[in-house]
Short mmCIF file of C-alpha atoms in Angstrom, two decimals:
data_model
loop_
_atom_site.label_atom_id
_atom_site.label_comp_id
_atom_site.label_asym_id
_atom_site.label_seq_id
_atom_site.Cartn_x
_atom_site.Cartn_y
_atom_site.Cartn_z
CA UNK A 140 4.21 17.70 -9.60
CA UNK A 141 6.68 17.93 -6.75
CA UNK A 142 9.79 20.04 -6.33
CA UNK A 143 12.64 17.62 -5.69
CA UNK A 144 16.26 18.09 -4.66
CA UNK A 145 18.65 15.31 -5.65
CA UNK A 146 21.94 15.23 -3.70
CA UNK A 147 24.10 12.74 -5.60
CA UNK A 148 27.78 12.99 -6.56
CA UNK A 149 27.81 10.26 -9.21
CA UNK A 150 26.89 11.87 -12.53
CA UNK A 151 26.13 8.47 -14.09
CA UNK A 152 23.30 8.13 -11.56
CA UNK A 153 22.35 11.79 -11.15
CA UNK A 154 21.85 12.73 -14.81
CA UNK A 155 19.55 9.87 -15.94
CA UNK A 156 17.65 9.98 -12.65
CA UNK A 157 16.99 13.70 -13.05
CA UNK A 158 15.80 13.12 -16.60
CA UNK A 159 13.47 10.29 -15.58
CA UNK A 160 11.95 12.24 -12.68
CA UNK A 161 11.41 15.28 -14.89
CA UNK A 162 9.66 13.06 -17.43
CA UNK A 163 7.33 12.04 -14.61
CA UNK A 164 6.36 15.67 -14.11
CA UNK A 165 8.61 16.71 -11.24
CA UNK A 166 10.74 19.84 -11.02
CA UNK A 167 14.19 18.53 -10.12
CA UNK A 168 17.29 20.39 -8.94
CA UNK A 169 20.53 18.55 -8.24
CA UNK A 170 23.85 19.10 -6.50
CA UNK A 171 26.93 16.92 -6.13
CA UNK A 172 28.19 17.71 -2.62
CA UNK A 173 26.82 17.63 0.90
CA UNK A 174 27.30 21.31 1.66
CA UNK A 175 25.71 22.37 -1.62
CA UNK A 176 22.83 20.11 -0.74
CA UNK A 177 22.30 21.62 2.69
CA UNK A 178 22.41 25.12 1.27
CA UNK A 179 20.00 24.28 -1.57
CA UNK A 180 17.58 22.50 0.80
CA UNK A 181 17.44 25.40 3.21
CA UNK A 182 17.28 28.08 0.50
CA UNK A 183 14.87 26.50 -1.98
CA UNK A 184 12.74 24.46 0.47
CA UNK A 185 11.95 21.56 -1.89
CA UNK A 186 8.98 19.27 -1.31
CA UNK A 187 11.33 16.30 -0.88
CA UNK A 188 15.06 15.53 -0.82
CA UNK A 189 16.67 12.41 -2.29
CA UNK A 190 19.96 12.04 -0.44
CA UNK A 191 22.92 9.83 -1.33
CA UNK A 192 24.92 8.64 1.68
CA UNK A 193 28.30 8.36 -0.04
CA UNK A 194 29.06 12.03 -0.70
CA UNK A 195 32.65 13.26 -1.21
CA UNK A 196 32.75 15.98 1.45
CA UNK A 197 30.50 14.67 4.22
CA UNK A 198 28.68 11.47 5.11
CA UNK A 199 25.03 11.59 4.13
CA UNK A 200 23.91 10.82 7.68
CA UNK A 201 25.56 14.05 8.84
CA UNK A 202 23.68 15.93 6.13
CA UNK A 203 20.47 14.34 7.34
CA UNK A 204 21.14 15.39 10.93
CA UNK A 205 21.89 18.94 9.78
CA UNK A 206 18.62 19.10 7.86
CA UNK A 207 16.63 17.60 10.72
CA UNK A 208 18.02 20.21 13.12
CA UNK A 209 16.18 22.94 11.23
CA UNK A 210 13.53 21.30 9.05
CA UNK A 211 11.11 18.39 8.77
CA UNK A 212 11.10 18.30 4.95
CA UNK A 213 10.76 14.70 3.72
CA UNK A 214 14.04 12.92 2.96
CA UNK A 215 14.49 9.64 1.10
CA UNK A 216 17.98 8.18 1.49
CA UNK A 217 19.58 6.34 -1.41
CA UNK A 218 22.17 3.89 -0.18
CA UNK A 219 24.20 0.94 -1.41
CA UNK A 220 24.37 -0.34 2.18
CA UNK A 221 21.57 -2.86 2.62
CA UNK A 222 22.33 -4.44 5.99
CA UNK A 223 19.67 -3.93 8.65
CA UNK A 224 22.00 -2.19 11.12
CA UNK A 225 22.88 0.48 8.58
CA UNK A 226 19.26 0.98 7.57
CA UNK A 227 18.23 1.42 11.21
CA UNK A 228 20.99 4.02 11.63
CA UNK A 229 19.68 5.90 8.60
CA UNK A 230 16.11 5.88 9.89
CA UNK A 231 17.33 6.79 13.36
CA UNK A 232 19.02 9.85 11.86
CA UNK A 233 15.64 11.06 10.61
CA UNK A 234 15.08 9.63 7.12
CA UNK A 235 11.47 9.18 6.07
CA UNK A 236 12.32 6.25 3.83
CA UNK A 237 15.20 4.64 1.95
CA UNK A 238 15.96 2.91 -1.34
CA UNK A 239 18.84 0.50 -1.88
CA UNK A 240 21.05 0.93 -4.94
CA UNK A 241 20.74 -0.07 -7.68
CA UNK A 242 17.14 1.10 -8.04
CA UNK A 243 15.00 2.21 -10.96
CA UNK A 244 13.36 5.59 -11.40
CA UNK A 245 9.99 3.84 -11.14
CA UNK A 246 10.92 2.40 -7.74
CA UNK A 247 12.04 5.79 -6.48
CA UNK A 248 8.92 7.43 -7.89
CA UNK A 249 6.72 5.02 -5.92
CA UNK A 250 8.57 5.93 -2.71
CA UNK A 251 8.27 9.64 -3.49
CA UNK A 252 4.51 9.34 -4.06
CA UNK A 253 4.10 7.37 -0.84
CA UNK A 254 6.04 9.87 1.27
CA UNK A 255 4.29 12.89 -0.22
CA UNK A 256 0.88 11.26 0.10
CA UNK A 257 1.22 11.09 3.87
CA UNK A 258 -0.49 13.69 6.00
CA UNK A 259 -3.84 13.37 4.21
CA UNK A 260 -5.66 11.73 7.15
CA UNK A 261 -8.88 13.71 7.73
CA UNK A 262 -8.64 15.85 10.85
CA UNK A 263 -12.18 14.91 11.82
CA UNK A 264 -11.11 11.33 12.57
CA UNK A 265 -11.39 10.64 16.30
CA UNK A 266 -8.43 9.72 18.45
CA UNK A 267 -7.84 5.99 18.93
CA UNK A 268 -7.02 4.69 22.40
CA UNK A 269 -5.30 1.36 23.00
CA UNK A 270 -4.47 0.98 26.67
CA UNK A 271 -2.39 4.02 27.61
CA UNK A 272 -1.55 4.67 23.96
CA UNK A 273 -3.52 7.48 22.28
CA UNK A 274 -3.21 8.09 18.53
CA UNK A 275 -4.66 11.40 17.30
CA UNK A 276 -4.92 11.35 13.47
CA UNK A 277 -6.11 14.95 13.26
CA UNK A 278 -3.10 16.39 15.06
CA UNK A 279 -0.86 13.48 13.98
CA UNK A 280 0.23 13.10 17.58
CA UNK A 281 0.83 10.10 19.80
CA UNK A 282 0.79 10.00 23.59
CA UNK A 283 1.84 7.11 25.81
CA UNK A 284 0.81 7.32 29.46
CA UNK A 285 0.26 11.05 28.93
CA UNK A 286 3.71 11.66 27.44
CA UNK A 287 4.18 12.73 23.82
CA UNK A 288 5.93 10.18 21.60
CA UNK A 289 7.90 11.79 18.77
CA UNK A 290 7.40 9.82 15.56
CA UNK A 291 8.41 10.36 11.96
CA UNK A 292 5.52 10.70 9.48
CA UNK A 293 6.01 7.12 8.28
CA UNK A 294 6.10 5.77 11.82
CA UNK A 295 2.88 7.62 12.62
CA UNK A 296 1.14 6.22 9.54
CA UNK A 297 2.28 2.71 10.43
CA UNK A 298 1.08 2.99 14.02
CA UNK A 299 -2.20 4.63 12.98
CA UNK A 300 -2.98 1.85 10.51
CA UNK A 301 -2.29 -0.80 13.14
CA UNK A 302 -4.46 1.15 15.60
CA UNK A 303 -7.41 1.13 13.19
CA UNK A 304 -7.10 -2.67 13.26
CA UNK A 305 -6.30 -2.96 16.98
CA UNK A 306 -6.53 -6.52 18.23
CA UNK A 307 -6.22 -7.96 14.71
CA UNK A 308 -3.17 -9.41 13.01
CA UNK A 309 -2.15 -7.19 10.08
CA UNK A 310 0.02 -8.75 7.37
CA UNK A 311 3.15 -7.16 5.97
CA UNK A 312 1.51 -7.30 2.55
CA UNK A 313 -1.31 -5.07 3.83
CA UNK A 314 1.13 -2.67 5.53
CA UNK A 315 3.18 -2.24 2.35
CA UNK A 316 0.03 -1.65 0.31
CA UNK A 317 -1.82 0.65 2.72
CA UNK A 318 1.02 2.51 4.46
CA UNK A 319 3.72 2.57 1.78
CA UNK A 320 1.33 2.45 -1.20
CA UNK A 321 3.63 0.01 -2.97
CA UNK A 322 2.89 -3.54 -4.12
CA UNK A 323 4.21 -6.36 -1.99
CA UNK A 324 7.44 -7.68 -3.43
CA UNK A 325 9.34 -9.35 -0.64
CA UNK A 326 10.25 -6.00 0.95
CA UNK A 327 9.75 -7.40 4.45
CA UNK A 328 12.84 -5.57 5.68
CA UNK A 329 11.17 -2.21 5.06
CA UNK A 330 8.35 -3.09 7.44
CA UNK A 331 10.62 -4.86 9.93
CA UNK A 332 12.97 -1.89 10.27
CA UNK A 333 10.14 0.59 10.82
CA UNK A 334 8.52 -1.72 13.36
CA UNK A 335 11.85 -2.04 15.19
CA UNK A 336 12.22 1.72 15.44
CA UNK A 337 8.57 2.15 16.46
CA UNK A 338 8.97 -0.44 19.21
CA UNK A 339 12.01 1.41 20.53
CA UNK A 340 10.04 4.64 20.80
CA UNK A 341 7.23 2.85 22.61
CA UNK A 342 9.73 1.50 25.11
CA UNK A 343 9.57 -2.13 24.08
CA UNK A 344 11.31 -4.69 21.89
CA UNK A 345 10.43 -7.71 19.79
CA UNK A 346 11.59 -10.00 22.60
CA UNK A 347 9.72 -8.04 25.28
CA UNK A 348 6.62 -6.67 23.50
CA UNK A 349 3.86 -4.65 25.16
CA UNK A 350 1.76 -3.13 22.38
CA UNK A 351 3.30 -4.52 19.18
CA UNK A 352 3.16 -8.31 18.95
CA UNK A 353 4.70 -10.20 16.03
CA UNK A 354 2.81 -13.27 14.86
CA UNK A 355 5.54 -15.25 13.15
CA UNK A 356 4.85 -15.92 9.51
CA UNK A 357 1.67 -13.84 9.52
CA UNK A 358 2.18 -10.21 10.58
CA UNK A 359 1.89 -7.90 13.56
CA UNK A 360 -0.87 -7.06 16.03
CA UNK A 361 -1.37 -3.90 18.09
CA UNK A 362 -3.04 -4.72 21.39
CA UNK A 363 -3.50 -3.67 25.00
CA UNK A 364 -0.57 -4.84 27.16
CA UNK A 365 -1.27 -7.76 29.44
CA UNK A 366 -1.27 -7.08 33.15
CA UNK A 367 2.28 -6.89 34.50
CA UNK A 368 3.85 -6.41 31.07
#
């Protein structure tokens, strides 16, 4: 059971969603405004926050930034905006994951389980080195050329999984199953967006890759940069 905070102003969504999550064994509190949500999150310290972007008093991204300024509690954003630019903005603001409306309680539950399941990597696992990139699963830290790279929990899990398969092409199906713990269902955009943000933090891009190389139609490979790249 997890303690969840649902920040959603639409009662036609909030009420049945609360009921469904409670039936799945969670303790769920809900509020209808951004400021109530911030106060409840900081006072009650839930295990996870489900945050609607379209709140009446403040944009959900501002709420996310406020929460991230003082806490790293997991946040799943619920949004009706499904274009890639908007999703990247949401992730860039600090969301751990997102779901696009309309969604079912079962879909949200799978995301909640996946987010809360993170952080279980055994601390005894040795660090993995790929070129100048060092991934430490015990401390959940990443260093590039000696400098710390700040990653979200999901980004770390994605990079760590690729590092365990360094030099091999990993399919999006495998990433969704192993990193997100959800069955593959055409959710390529979920992987693509996280890879885009991860590339940015590693100082590269899809058009000028160093460590993360896309193999079109197959997947992605983490490898040592070629000389001069």
